[in-house]
Amino acid sequence: PHVVSFFSLSFSIHLVIMKSAIFASLLASAAAFAPAAQKGASSTALSAFEDDIGTIGPVGFFDPLGLVADGNQEKFDRLRFVELKHGRISMLAVVGYLTNAGGKYLTGDIDLAGNKFSDMGYGIAALSNISPIGLAQVFGFIGLLELFVMKDVTGQGEFVGDFRNGYIDFGWDSFDEESKIQKRAVELNQGRAAMMGILGLMVHEELGNVESLFFH
């Protein structure tokens, strides 16, 4: 009973985290692309951010909730950071979801009891097959990344979301400025698409028809 209760609590916490992350990412995205026809204080934000990466024509700058209507650069950077982070997480989530849904798993056992990775399933349903200790390890690893890795530790970042920390480069410094801007825009927009994608997968999984979305 105690194990079941612990799992139920862990599962509930996980759902709350996912829903909160999705909501936060959607709010962050709202601050990046929409109609330019806003008046008053909104015009300040429009002039400040209309040329920023992520503004998409013909719609233009989009801030329907007025989150950066005051033109505050620090607030905009914070929202962009959240948008980028959740976009990156969502891209990994979509790839992982579809990979497992396609029957591809890591080889070997996931625990000392002899359960295999392929026994876990995929998506939200997989949480019911992971032990409480396994869930604690997952959340612990995520917390470790959040606190010590996925951030600008050294202060050397070129832009919001640059977590290279003077260590990982992958040839970034070899690109010219135009190419860098183009690649950053691609990442941002693919992250937005992925946020909607993983949300759609989770919704359809809960509706019980997610497999109808896949090609067999």
JSON list of C-alpha atoms in Angstrom, two decimals:
[
{"chain": "A", "resi": 1, "resn": "PRO", "atom": "CA", "xyz": [0.00, 0.00, 0.00]},
{"chain": "A", "resi": 2, "resn": "HIS", "atom": "CA", "xyz": [2.83, 2.39, 0.87]},
{"chain": "A", "resi": 3, "resn": "VAL", "atom": "CA", "xyz": [4.50, 1.74, -2.50]},
{"chain": "A", "resi": 4, "resn": "VAL", "atom": "CA", "xyz": [1.23, 2.32, -4.33]},
{"chain": "A", "resi": 5, "resn": "SER", "atom": "CA", "xyz": [0.65, 5.53, -2.40]},
{"chain": "A", "resi": 6, "resn": "PHE", "atom": "CA", "xyz": [4.18, 6.73, -3.17]},
{"chain": "A", "resi": 7, "resn": "PHE", "atom": "CA", "xyz": [3.72, 5.99, -6.84]},
{"chain": "A", "resi": 8, "resn": "SER", "atom": "CA", "xyz": [0.34, 7.73, -6.94]},
{"chain": "A", "resi": 9, "resn": "LEU", "atom": "CA", "xyz": [1.91, 10.80, -5.36]},
{"chain": "A", "resi": 10, "resn": "SER", "atom": "CA", "xyz": [4.87, 10.67, -7.77]},
{"chain": "A", "resi": 11, "resn": "PHE", "atom": "CA", "xyz": [2.56, 10.28, -10.75]},
{"chain": "A", "resi": 12, "resn": "SER", "atom": "CA", "xyz": [0.40, 13.21, -9.63]},
{"chain": "A", "resi": 13, "resn": "ILE", "atom": "CA", "xyz": [3.46, 15.40, -9.13]},
{"chain": "A", "resi": 14, "resn": "HIS", "atom": "CA", "xyz": [4.73, 14.44, -12.59]},
{"chain": "A", "resi": 15, "resn": "LEU", "atom": "CA", "xyz": [1.43, 15.39, -14.22]},
{"chain": "A", "resi": 16, "resn": "VAL", "atom": "CA", "xyz": [1.39, 18.72, -12.40]},
{"chain": "A", "resi": 17, "resn": "ILE", "atom": "CA", "xyz": [4.96, 19.43, -13.53]},
{"chain": "A", "resi": 18, "resn": "MET", "atom": "CA", "xyz": [4.13, 18.57, -17.14]},
{"chain": "A", "resi": 19, "resn": "LYS", "atom": "CA", "xyz": [0.98, 20.67, -17.17]},
{"chain": "A", "resi": 20, "resn": "SER", "atom": "CA", "xyz": [2.79, 23.59, -15.51]},
{"chain": "A", "resi": 21, "resn": "ALA", "atom": "CA", "xyz": [5.67, 23.31, -17.99]},
{"chain": "A", "resi": 22, "resn": "ILE", "atom": "CA", "xyz": [3.29, 23.28, -20.95]},
{"chain": "A", "resi": 23, "resn": "PHE", "atom": "CA", "xyz": [1.35, 26.27, -19.60]},
{"chain": "A", "resi": 24, "resn": "ALA", "atom": "CA", "xyz": [4.55, 28.20, -18.93]},
{"chain": "A", "resi": 25, "resn": "SER", "atom": "CA", "xyz": [5.91, 27.41, -22.36]},
{"chain": "A", "resi": 26, "resn": "LEU", "atom": "CA", "xyz": [2.71, 28.53, -24.05]},
{"chain": "A", "resi": 27, "resn": "LEU", "atom": "CA", "xyz": [2.81, 31.79, -22.11]},
{"chain": "A", "resi": 28, "resn": "ALA", "atom": "CA", "xyz": [6.42, 32.26, -23.09]},
{"chain": "A", "resi": 29, "resn": "SER", "atom": "CA", "xyz": [5.61, 31.58, -26.74]},
{"chain": "A", "resi": 30, "resn": "ALA", "atom": "CA", "xyz": [2.83, 34.13, -26.58]},
{"chain": "A", "resi": 31, "resn": "ALA", "atom": "CA", "xyz": [5.43, 36.81, -25.97]},
{"chain": "A", "resi": 32, "resn": "ALA", "atom": "CA", "xyz": [7.20, 36.15, -29.23]},
{"chain": "A", "resi": 33, "resn": "PHE", "atom": "CA", "xyz": [4.94, 36.29, -32.26]},
{"chain": "A", "resi": 34, "resn": "ALA", "atom": "CA", "xyz": [1.59, 38.14, -32.99]},
{"chain": "A", "resi": 35, "resn": "PRO", "atom": "CA", "xyz": [-0.28, 41.08, -34.51]},
{"chain": "A", "resi": 36, "resn": "ALA", "atom": "CA", "xyz": [1.55, 44.36, -34.52]},
{"chain": "A", "resi": 37, "resn": "ALA", "atom": "CA", "xyz": [-1.67, 46.33, -34.10]},
{"chain": "A", "resi": 38, "resn": "GLN", "atom": "CA", "xyz": [-1.49, 47.09, -30.38]},
{"chain": "A", "resi": 39, "resn": "LYS", "atom": "CA", "xyz": [-1.82, 50.54, -28.87]},
{"chain": "A", "resi": 40, "resn": "GLY", "atom": "CA", "xyz": [-0.53, 52.44, -25.86]},
{"chain": "A", "resi": 41, "resn": "ALA", "atom": "CA", "xyz": [2.11, 50.63, -23.85]},
{"chain": "A", "resi": 42, "resn": "SER", "atom": "CA", "xyz": [2.09, 47.74, -26.32]},
{"chain": "A", "resi": 43, "resn": "SER", "atom": "CA", "xyz": [3.68, 49.96, -28.94]},
{"chain": "A", "resi": 44, "resn": "THR", "atom": "CA", "xyz": [6.70, 50.26, -26.66]},
{"chain": "A", "resi": 45, "resn": "ALA", "atom": "CA", "xyz": [7.17, 46.51, -26.66]},
{"chain": "A", "resi": 46, "resn": "LEU", "atom": "CA", "xyz": [6.55, 46.38, -30.39]},
{"chain": "A", "resi": 47, "resn": "SER", "atom": "CA", "xyz": [9.31, 48.84, -31.16]},
{"chain": "A", "resi": 48, "resn": "ALA", "atom": "CA", "xyz": [11.63, 47.12, -28.67]},
{"chain": "A", "resi": 49, "resn": "PHE", "atom": "CA", "xyz": [11.16, 43.51, -29.77]},
{"chain": "A", "resi": 50, "resn": "GLU", "atom": "CA", "xyz": [9.69, 43.50, -33.29]},
{"chain": "A", "resi": 51, "resn": "ASP", "atom": "CA", "xyz": [13.08, 42.68, -34.82]},
{"chain": "A", "resi": 52, "resn": "ASP", "atom": "CA", "xyz": [14.01, 40.02, -32.28]},
{"chain": "A", "resi": 53, "resn": "ILE", "atom": "CA", "xyz": [14.59, 36.39, -33.27]},
{"chain": "A", "resi": 54, "resn": "GLY", "atom": "CA", "xyz": [11.34, 34.45, -33.36]},
{"chain": "A", "resi": 55, "resn": "THR", "atom": "CA", "xyz": [9.13, 37.19, -34.77]},
{"chain": "A", "resi": 56, "resn": "ILE", "atom": "CA", "xyz": [7.36, 35.58, -37.71]},
{"chain": "A", "resi": 57, "resn": "GLY", "atom": "CA", "xyz": [5.83, 37.31, -40.70]},
{"chain": "A", "resi": 58, "resn": "PRO", "atom": "CA", "xyz": [3.25, 38.19, -41.77]},
{"chain": "A", "resi": 59, "resn": "VAL", "atom": "CA", "xyz": [1.86, 38.09, -38.22]},
{"chain": "A", "resi": 60, "resn": "GLY", "atom": "CA", "xyz": [4.78, 39.85, -36.58]},
{"chain": "A", "resi": 61, "resn": "PHE", "atom": "CA", "xyz": [5.32, 40.38, -32.86]},
{"chain": "A", "resi": 62, "resn": "PHE", "atom": "CA", "xyz": [2.70, 38.57, -30.75]},
{"chain": "A", "resi": 63, "resn": "ASP", "atom": "CA", "xyz": [2.01, 39.43, -27.12]},
{"chain": "A", "resi": 64, "resn": "PRO", "atom": "CA", "xyz": [-1.77, 39.09, -26.64]},
{"chain": "A", "resi": 65, "resn": "LEU", "atom": "CA", "xyz": [-1.44, 38.93, -22.84]},
{"chain": "A", "resi": 66, "resn": "GLY", "atom": "CA", "xyz": [0.72, 42.05, -22.68]},
{"chain": "A", "resi": 67, "resn": "LEU", "atom": "CA", "xyz": [3.48, 40.22, -20.82]},
{"chain": "A", "resi": 68, "resn": "VAL", "atom": "CA", "xyz": [6.15, 42.59, -22.14]},
{"chain": "A", "resi": 69, "resn": "ALA", "atom": "CA", "xyz": [3.94, 45.56, -22.94]},
{"chain": "A", "resi": 70, "resn": "ASP", "atom": "CA", "xyz": [6.24, 47.77, -20.89]},
{"chain": "A", "resi": 71, "resn": "GLY", "atom": "CA", "xyz": [9.23, 46.96, -23.13]},
{"chain": "A", "resi": 72, "resn": "ASN", "atom": "CA", "xyz": [11.18, 45.50, -20.20]},
{"chain": "A", "resi": 73, "resn": "GLN", "atom": "CA", "xyz": [14.20, 43.74, -21.72]},
{"chain": "A", "resi": 74, "resn": "GLU", "atom": "CA", "xyz": [14.95, 41.73, -18.57]},
{"chain": "A", "resi": 75, "resn": "LYS", "atom": "CA", "xyz": [11.42, 40.33, -18.48]},
{"chain": "A", "resi": 76, "resn": "PHE", "atom": "CA", "xyz": [11.53, 39.54, -22.20]},
{"chain": "A", "resi": 77, "resn": "ASP", "atom": "CA", "xyz": [14.85, 37.72, -21.79]},
{"chain": "A", "resi": 78, "resn": "ARG", "atom": "CA", "xyz": [13.40, 35.68, -18.91]},
{"chain": "A", "resi": 79, "resn": "LEU", "atom": "CA", "xyz": [10.39, 34.65, -21.00]},
{"chain": "A", "resi": 80, "resn": "ARG", "atom": "CA", "xyz": [12.62, 33.82, -23.95]},
{"chain": "A", "resi": 81, "resn": "PHE", "atom": "CA", "xyz": [14.79, 31.68, -21.63]},
{"chain": "A", "resi": 82, "resn": "VAL", "atom": "CA", "xyz": [11.72, 29.76, -20.45]},
{"chain": "A", "resi": 83, "resn": "GLU", "atom": "CA", "xyz": [10.47, 29.36, -24.01]},
{"chain": "A", "resi": 84, "resn": "LEU", "atom": "CA", "xyz": [13.82, 28.03, -25.22]},
{"chain": "A", "resi": 85, "resn": "LYS", "atom": "CA", "xyz": [14.20, 25.65, -22.29]},
{"chain": "A", "resi": 86, "resn": "HIS", "atom": "CA", "xyz": [10.75, 24.14, -22.65]},
{"chain": "A", "resi": 87, "resn": "GLY", "atom": "CA", "xyz": [11.16, 23.98, -26.41]},
{"chain": "A", "resi": 88, "resn": "ARG", "atom": "CA", "xyz": [14.37, 21.97, -26.02]},
{"chain": "A", "resi": 89, "resn": "ILE", "atom": "CA", "xyz": [12.75, 19.67, -23.47]},
{"chain": "A", "resi": 90, "resn": "SER", "atom": "CA", "xyz": [9.76, 19.19, -25.76]},
{"chain": "A", "resi": 91, "resn": "MET", "atom": "CA", "xyz": [11.93, 18.35, -28.77]},
{"chain": "A", "resi": 92, "resn": "LEU", "atom": "CA", "xyz": [13.65, 15.63, -26.74]},
{"chain": "A", "resi": 93, "resn": "ALA", "atom": "CA", "xyz": [10.26, 14.48, -25.43]},
{"chain": "A", "resi": 94, "resn": "VAL", "atom": "CA", "xyz": [8.74, 14.13, -28.90]},
{"chain": "A", "resi": 95, "resn": "VAL", "atom": "CA", "xyz": [11.76, 12.22, -30.23]},
{"chain": "A", "resi": 96, "resn": "GLY", "atom": "CA", "xyz": [11.79, 9.95, -27.19]},
{"chain": "A", "resi": 97, "resn": "TYR", "atom": "CA", "xyz": [8.06, 9.35, -27.34]},
{"chain": "A", "resi": 98, "resn": "LEU", "atom": "CA", "xyz": [8.05, 8.46, -31.04]},
{"chain": "A", "resi": 99, "resn": "THR", "atom": "CA", "xyz": [11.20, 6.35, -30.73]},
{"chain": "A", "resi": 100, "resn": "ASN", "atom": "CA", "xyz": [9.69, 4.19, -27.99]},
{"chain": "A", "resi": 101, "resn": "ALA", "atom": "CA", "xyz": [6.29, 4.13, -29.71]},
{"chain": "A", "resi": 102, "resn": "GLY", "atom": "CA", "xyz": [8.11, 2.75, -32.75]},
{"chain": "A", "resi": 103, "resn": "GLY", "atom": "CA", "xyz": [9.43, -0.14, -30.66]},
{"chain": "A", "resi": 104, "resn": "LYS", "atom": "CA", "xyz": [12.98, 1.14, -30.20]},
{"chain": "A", "resi": 105, "resn": "TYR", "atom": "CA", "xyz": [14.39, 0.94, -26.66]},
{"chain": "A", "resi": 106, "resn": "LEU", "atom": "CA", "xyz": [17.74, 0.77, -24.93]},
{"chain": "A", "resi": 107, "resn": "THR", "atom": "CA", "xyz": [18.98, -2.78, -24.61]},
{"chain": "A", "resi": 108, "resn": "GLY", "atom": "CA", "xyz": [19.42, -4.54, -21.29]},
{"chain": "A", "resi": 109, "resn": "ASP", "atom": "CA", "xyz": [17.70, -4.23, -17.93]},
{"chain": "A", "resi": 110, "resn": "ILE", "atom": "CA", "xyz": [16.38, -1.04, -16.39]},
{"chain": "A", "resi": 111, "resn": "ASP", "atom": "CA", "xyz": [16.63, -2.33, -12.81]},
{"chain": "A", "resi": 112, "resn": "LEU", "atom": "CA", "xyz": [18.16, -5.09, -10.69]},
{"chain": "A", "resi": 113, "resn": "ALA", "atom": "CA", "xyz": [14.88, -7.03, -10.78]},
{"chain": "A", "resi": 114, "resn": "GLY", "atom": "CA", "xyz": [15.52, -7.89, -14.41]},
{"chain": "A", "resi": 115, "resn": "ASN", "atom": "CA", "xyz": [12.90, -5.61, -15.98]},
{"chain": "A", "resi": 116, "resn": "LYS", "atom": "CA", "xyz": [13.93, -4.49, -19.43]},
{"chain": "A", "resi": 117, "resn": "PHE", "atom": "CA", "xyz": [13.64, -1.01, -20.90]},
{"chain": "A", "resi": 118, "resn": "SER", "atom": "CA", "xyz": [11.25, -2.43, -23.47]},
{"chain": "A", "resi": 119, "resn": "ASP", "atom": "CA", "xyz": [8.93, -3.58, -20.67]},
{"chain": "A", "resi": 120, "resn": "MET", "atom": "CA", "xyz": [8.28, 0.00, -19.60]},
{"chain": "A", "resi": 121, "resn": "GLY", "atom": "CA", "xyz": [6.17, 1.03, -22.58]},
{"chain": "A", "resi": 122, "resn": "TYR", "atom": "CA", "xyz": [6.08, 4.68, -23.61]},
{"chain": "A", "resi": 123, "resn": "GLY", "atom": "CA", "xyz": [4.45, 7.99, -22.83]},
{"chain": "A", "resi": 124, "resn": "ILE", "atom": "CA", "xyz": [2.54, 8.73, -19.64]},
{"chain": "A", "resi": 125, "resn": "ALA", "atom": "CA", "xyz": [1.63, 5.04, -19.31]},
{"chain": "A", "resi": 126, "resn": "ALA", "atom": "CA", "xyz": [5.29, 4.15, -18.84]},
{"chain": "A", "resi": 127, "resn": "LEU", "atom": "CA", "xyz": [5.29, 5.91, -15.46]},
{"chain": "A", "resi": 128, "resn": "SER", "atom": "CA", "xyz": [3.12, 3.16, -13.99]},
{"chain": "A", "resi": 129, "resn": "ASN", "atom": "CA", "xyz": [5.84, 0.62, -14.82]},
{"chain": "A", "resi": 130, "resn": "ILE", "atom": "CA", "xyz": [8.75, 2.51, -13.27]},
{"chain": "A", "resi": 131, "resn": "SER", "atom": "CA", "xyz": [9.46, 1.86, -9.60]},
{"chain": "A", "resi": 132, "resn": "PRO", "atom": "CA", "xyz": [9.29, 4.72, -7.06]},
{"chain": "A", "resi": 133, "resn": "ILE", "atom": "CA", "xyz": [13.07, 4.54, -6.69]},
{"chain": "A", "resi": 134, "resn": "GLY", "atom": "CA", "xyz": [13.42, 4.82, -10.46]},
{"chain": "A", "resi": 135, "resn": "LEU", "atom": "CA", "xyz": [11.17, 7.88, -10.55]},
{"chain": "A", "resi": 136, "resn": "ALA", "atom": "CA", "xyz": [13.19, 9.45, -7.74]},
{"chain": "A", "resi": 137, "resn": "GLN", "atom": "CA", "xyz": [16.36, 8.91, -9.77]},
{"chain": "A", "resi": 138, "resn": "VAL", "atom": "CA", "xyz": [14.77, 10.51, -12.84]},
{"chain": "A", "resi": 139, "resn": "PHE", "atom": "CA", "xyz": [13.60, 13.58, -10.93]},
{"chain": "A", "resi": 140, "resn": "GLY", "atom": "CA", "xyz": [16.93, 13.79, -9.12]},
{"chain": "A", "resi": 141, "resn": "PHE", "atom": "CA", "xyz": [18.84, 13.77, -12.40]},
{"chain": "A", "resi": 142, "resn": "ILE", "atom": "CA", "xyz": [16.54, 16.44, -13.85]},
{"chain": "A", "resi": 143, "resn": "GLY", "atom": "CA", "xyz": [17.08, 18.56, -10.73]},
{"chain": "A", "resi": 144, "resn": "LEU", "atom": "CA", "xyz": [20.85, 18.15, -11.05]},
{"chain": "A", "resi": 145, "resn": "LEU", "atom": "CA", "xyz": [20.76, 19.35, -14.64]},
{"chain": "A", "resi": 146, "resn": "GLU", "atom": "CA", "xyz": [18.48, 22.24, -13.76]},
{"chain": "A", "resi": 147, "resn": "LEU", "atom": "CA", "xyz": [20.61, 23.49, -10.89]},
{"chain": "A", "resi": 148, "resn": "PHE", "atom": "CA", "xyz": [24.14, 22.92, -12.15]},
{"chain": "A", "resi": 149, "resn": "VAL", "atom": "CA", "xyz": [24.30, 22.22, -15.89]},
{"chain": "A", "resi": 150, "resn": "MET", "atom": "CA", "xyz": [21.55, 23.74, -18.04]},
{"chain": "A", "resi": 151, "resn": "LYS", "atom": "CA", "xyz": [22.41, 27.35, -17.29]},
{"chain": "A", "resi": 152, "resn": "ASP", "atom": "CA", "xyz": [24.99, 29.99, -18.14]},
{"chain": "A", "resi": 153, "resn": "VAL", "atom": "CA", "xyz": [27.37, 29.09, -15.32]},
{"chain": "A", "resi": 154, "resn": "THR", "atom": "CA", "xyz": [30.38, 31.08, -16.54]},
{"chain": "A", "resi": 155, "resn": "GLY", "atom": "CA", "xyz": [28.52, 34.16, -17.76]},
{"chain": "A", "resi": 156, "resn": "GLN", "atom": "CA", "xyz": [30.12, 33.78, -21.21]},
{"chain": "A", "resi": 157, "resn": "GLY", "atom": "CA", "xyz": [26.88, 33.13, -23.09]},
{"chain": "A", "resi": 158, "resn": "GLU", "atom": "CA", "xyz": [26.44, 35.08, -26.33]},
{"chain": "A", "resi": 159, "resn": "PHE", "atom": "CA", "xyz": [22.65, 35.10, -26.00]},
{"chain": "A", "resi": 160, "resn": "VAL", "atom": "CA", "xyz": [19.81, 33.93, -23.78]},
{"chain": "A", "resi": 161, "resn": "GLY", "atom": "CA", "xyz": [19.89, 30.14, -23.73]},
{"chain": "A", "resi": 162, "resn": "ASP", "atom": "CA", "xyz": [23.60, 29.79, -24.57]},
{"chain": "A", "resi": 163, "resn": "PHE", "atom": "CA", "xyz": [24.73, 27.05, -22.18]},
{"chain": "A", "resi": 164, "resn": "ARG", "atom": "CA", "xyz": [28.09, 26.20, -23.75]},
{"chain": "A", "resi": 165, "resn": "ASN", "atom": "CA", "xyz": [29.93, 27.57, -20.71]},
{"chain": "A", "resi": 166, "resn": "GLY", "atom": "CA", "xyz": [33.19, 27.74, -22.63]},
{"chain": "A", "resi": 167, "resn": "TYR", "atom": "CA", "xyz": [33.21, 23.97, -23.04]},
{"chain": "A", "resi": 168, "resn": "ILE", "atom": "CA", "xyz": [30.85, 22.70, -25.76]},
{"chain": "A", "resi": 169, "resn": "ASP", "atom": "CA", "xyz": [31.02, 24.36, -29.15]},
{"chain": "A", "resi": 170, "resn": "PHE", "atom": "CA", "xyz": [30.29, 21.94, -32.04]},
{"chain": "A", "resi": 171, "resn": "GLY", "atom": "CA", "xyz": [31.62, 24.51, -34.49]},
{"chain": "A", "resi": 172, "resn": "TRP", "atom": "CA", "xyz": [29.30, 27.34, -33.45]},
{"chain": "A", "resi": 173, "resn": "ASP", "atom": "CA", "xyz": [32.05, 29.95, -33.54]},
{"chain": "A", "resi": 174, "resn": "SER", "atom": "CA", "xyz": [32.82, 29.03, -37.15]},
{"chain": "A", "resi": 175, "resn": "PHE", "atom": "CA", "xyz": [29.43, 30.37, -38.35]},
{"chain": "A", "resi": 176, "resn": "ASP", "atom": "CA", "xyz": [28.96, 33.94, -39.49]},
{"chain": "A", "resi": 177, "resn": "GLU", "atom": "CA", "xyz": [26.47, 36.15, -37.68]},
{"chain": "A", "resi": 178, "resn": "GLU", "atom": "CA", "xyz": [23.69, 35.65, -40.23]},
{"chain": "A", "resi": 179, "resn": "SER", "atom": "CA", "xyz": [23.98, 31.87, -39.99]},
{"chain": "A", "resi": 180, "resn": "LYS", "atom": "CA", "xyz": [23.90, 32.03, -36.19]},
{"chain": "A", "resi": 181, "resn": "ILE", "atom": "CA", "xyz": [20.69, 34.06, -36.23]},
{"chain": "A", "resi": 182, "resn": "GLN", "atom": "CA", "xyz": [19.12, 31.67, -38.73]},
{"chain": "A", "resi": 183, "resn": "LYS", "atom": "CA", "xyz": [20.01, 28.61, -36.65]},
{"chain": "A", "resi": 184, "resn": "ARG", "atom": "CA", "xyz": [18.73, 30.19, -33.46]},
{"chain": "A", "resi": 185, "resn": "ALA", "atom": "CA", "xyz": [15.45, 31.00, -35.18]},
{"chain": "A", "resi": 186, "resn": "VAL", "atom": "CA", "xyz": [15.16, 27.42, -36.41]},
{"chain": "A", "resi": 187, "resn": "GLU", "atom": "CA", "xyz": [15.70, 26.07, -32.89]},
{"chain": "A", "resi": 188, "resn": "LEU", "atom": "CA", "xyz": [13.16, 28.47, -31.43]},
{"chain": "A", "resi": 189, "resn": "ASN", "atom": "CA", "xyz": [10.45, 27.65, -33.96]},
{"chain": "A", "resi": 190, "resn": "GLN", "atom": "CA", "xyz": [11.04, 23.90, -33.85]},
{"chain": "A", "resi": 191, "resn": "GLY", "atom": "CA", "xyz": [10.82, 24.12, -30.06]},
{"chain": "A", "resi": 192, "resn": "ARG", "atom": "CA", "xyz": [7.46, 25.85, -30.37]},
{"chain": "A", "resi": 193, "resn": "ALA", "atom": "CA", "xyz": [6.23, 23.13, -32.70]},
{"chain": "A", "resi": 194, "resn": "ALA", "atom": "CA", "xyz": [7.53, 20.44, -30.34]},
{"chain": "A", "resi": 195, "resn": "MET", "atom": "CA", "xyz": [5.70, 21.98, -27.37]},
{"chain": "A", "resi": 196, "resn": "MET", "atom": "CA", "xyz": [2.44, 21.67, -29.28]},
{"chain": "A", "resi": 197, "resn": "GLY", "atom": "CA", "xyz": [3.48, 18.22, -30.52]},
{"chain": "A", "resi": 198, "resn": "ILE", "atom": "CA", "xyz": [4.14, 16.65, -27.11]},
{"chain": "A", "resi": 199, "resn": "LEU", "atom": "CA", "xyz": [0.99, 18.28, -25.75]},
{"chain": "A", "resi": 200, "resn": "GLY", "atom": "CA", "xyz": [-1.00, 16.69, -28.59]},
{"chain": "A", "resi": 201, "resn": "LEU", "atom": "CA", "xyz": [0.58, 13.27, -27.99]},
{"chain": "A", "resi": 202, "resn": "MET", "atom": "CA", "xyz": [-0.24, 13.38, -24.27]},
{"chain": "A", "resi": 203, "resn": "VAL", "atom": "CA", "xyz": [-3.80, 14.51, -24.91]},
{"chain": "A", "resi": 204, "resn": "HIS", "atom": "CA", "xyz": [-4.42, 11.75, -27.45]},
{"chain": "A", "resi": 205, "resn": "GLU", "atom": "CA", "xyz": [-2.80, 9.19, -25.16]},
{"chain": "A", "resi": 206, "resn": "GLU", "atom": "CA", "xyz": [-5.23, 10.13, -22.41]},
{"chain": "A", "resi": 207, "resn": "LEU", "atom": "CA", "xyz": [-8.08, 9.97, -24.93]},
{"chain": "A", "resi": 208, "resn": "GLY", "atom": "CA", "xyz": [-6.95, 6.45, -25.80]},
{"chain": "A", "resi": 209, "resn": "ASN", "atom": "CA", "xyz": [-6.37, 7.01, -29.52]},
{"chain": "A", "resi": 210, "resn": "VAL", "atom": "CA", "xyz": [-2.71, 8.01, -29.71]},
{"chain": "A", "resi": 211, "resn": "GLU", "atom": "CA", "xyz": [-1.77, 4.93, -31.77]},
{"chain": "A", "resi": 212, "resn": "SER", "atom": "CA", "xyz": [-4.14, 6.05, -34.53]},
{"chain": "A", "resi": 213, "resn": "LEU", "atom": "CA", "xyz": [-1.72, 8.93, -35.14]},
{"chain": "A", "resi": 214, "resn": "PHE", "atom": "CA", "xyz": [1.13, 6.60, -36.06]},
{"chain": "A", "resi": 215, "resn": "PHE", "atom": "CA", "xyz": [1.84, 4.91, -39.36]},
{"chain": "A", "resi": 216, "resn": "HIS", "atom": "CA", "xyz": [2.04, 1.14, -39.11]}
]
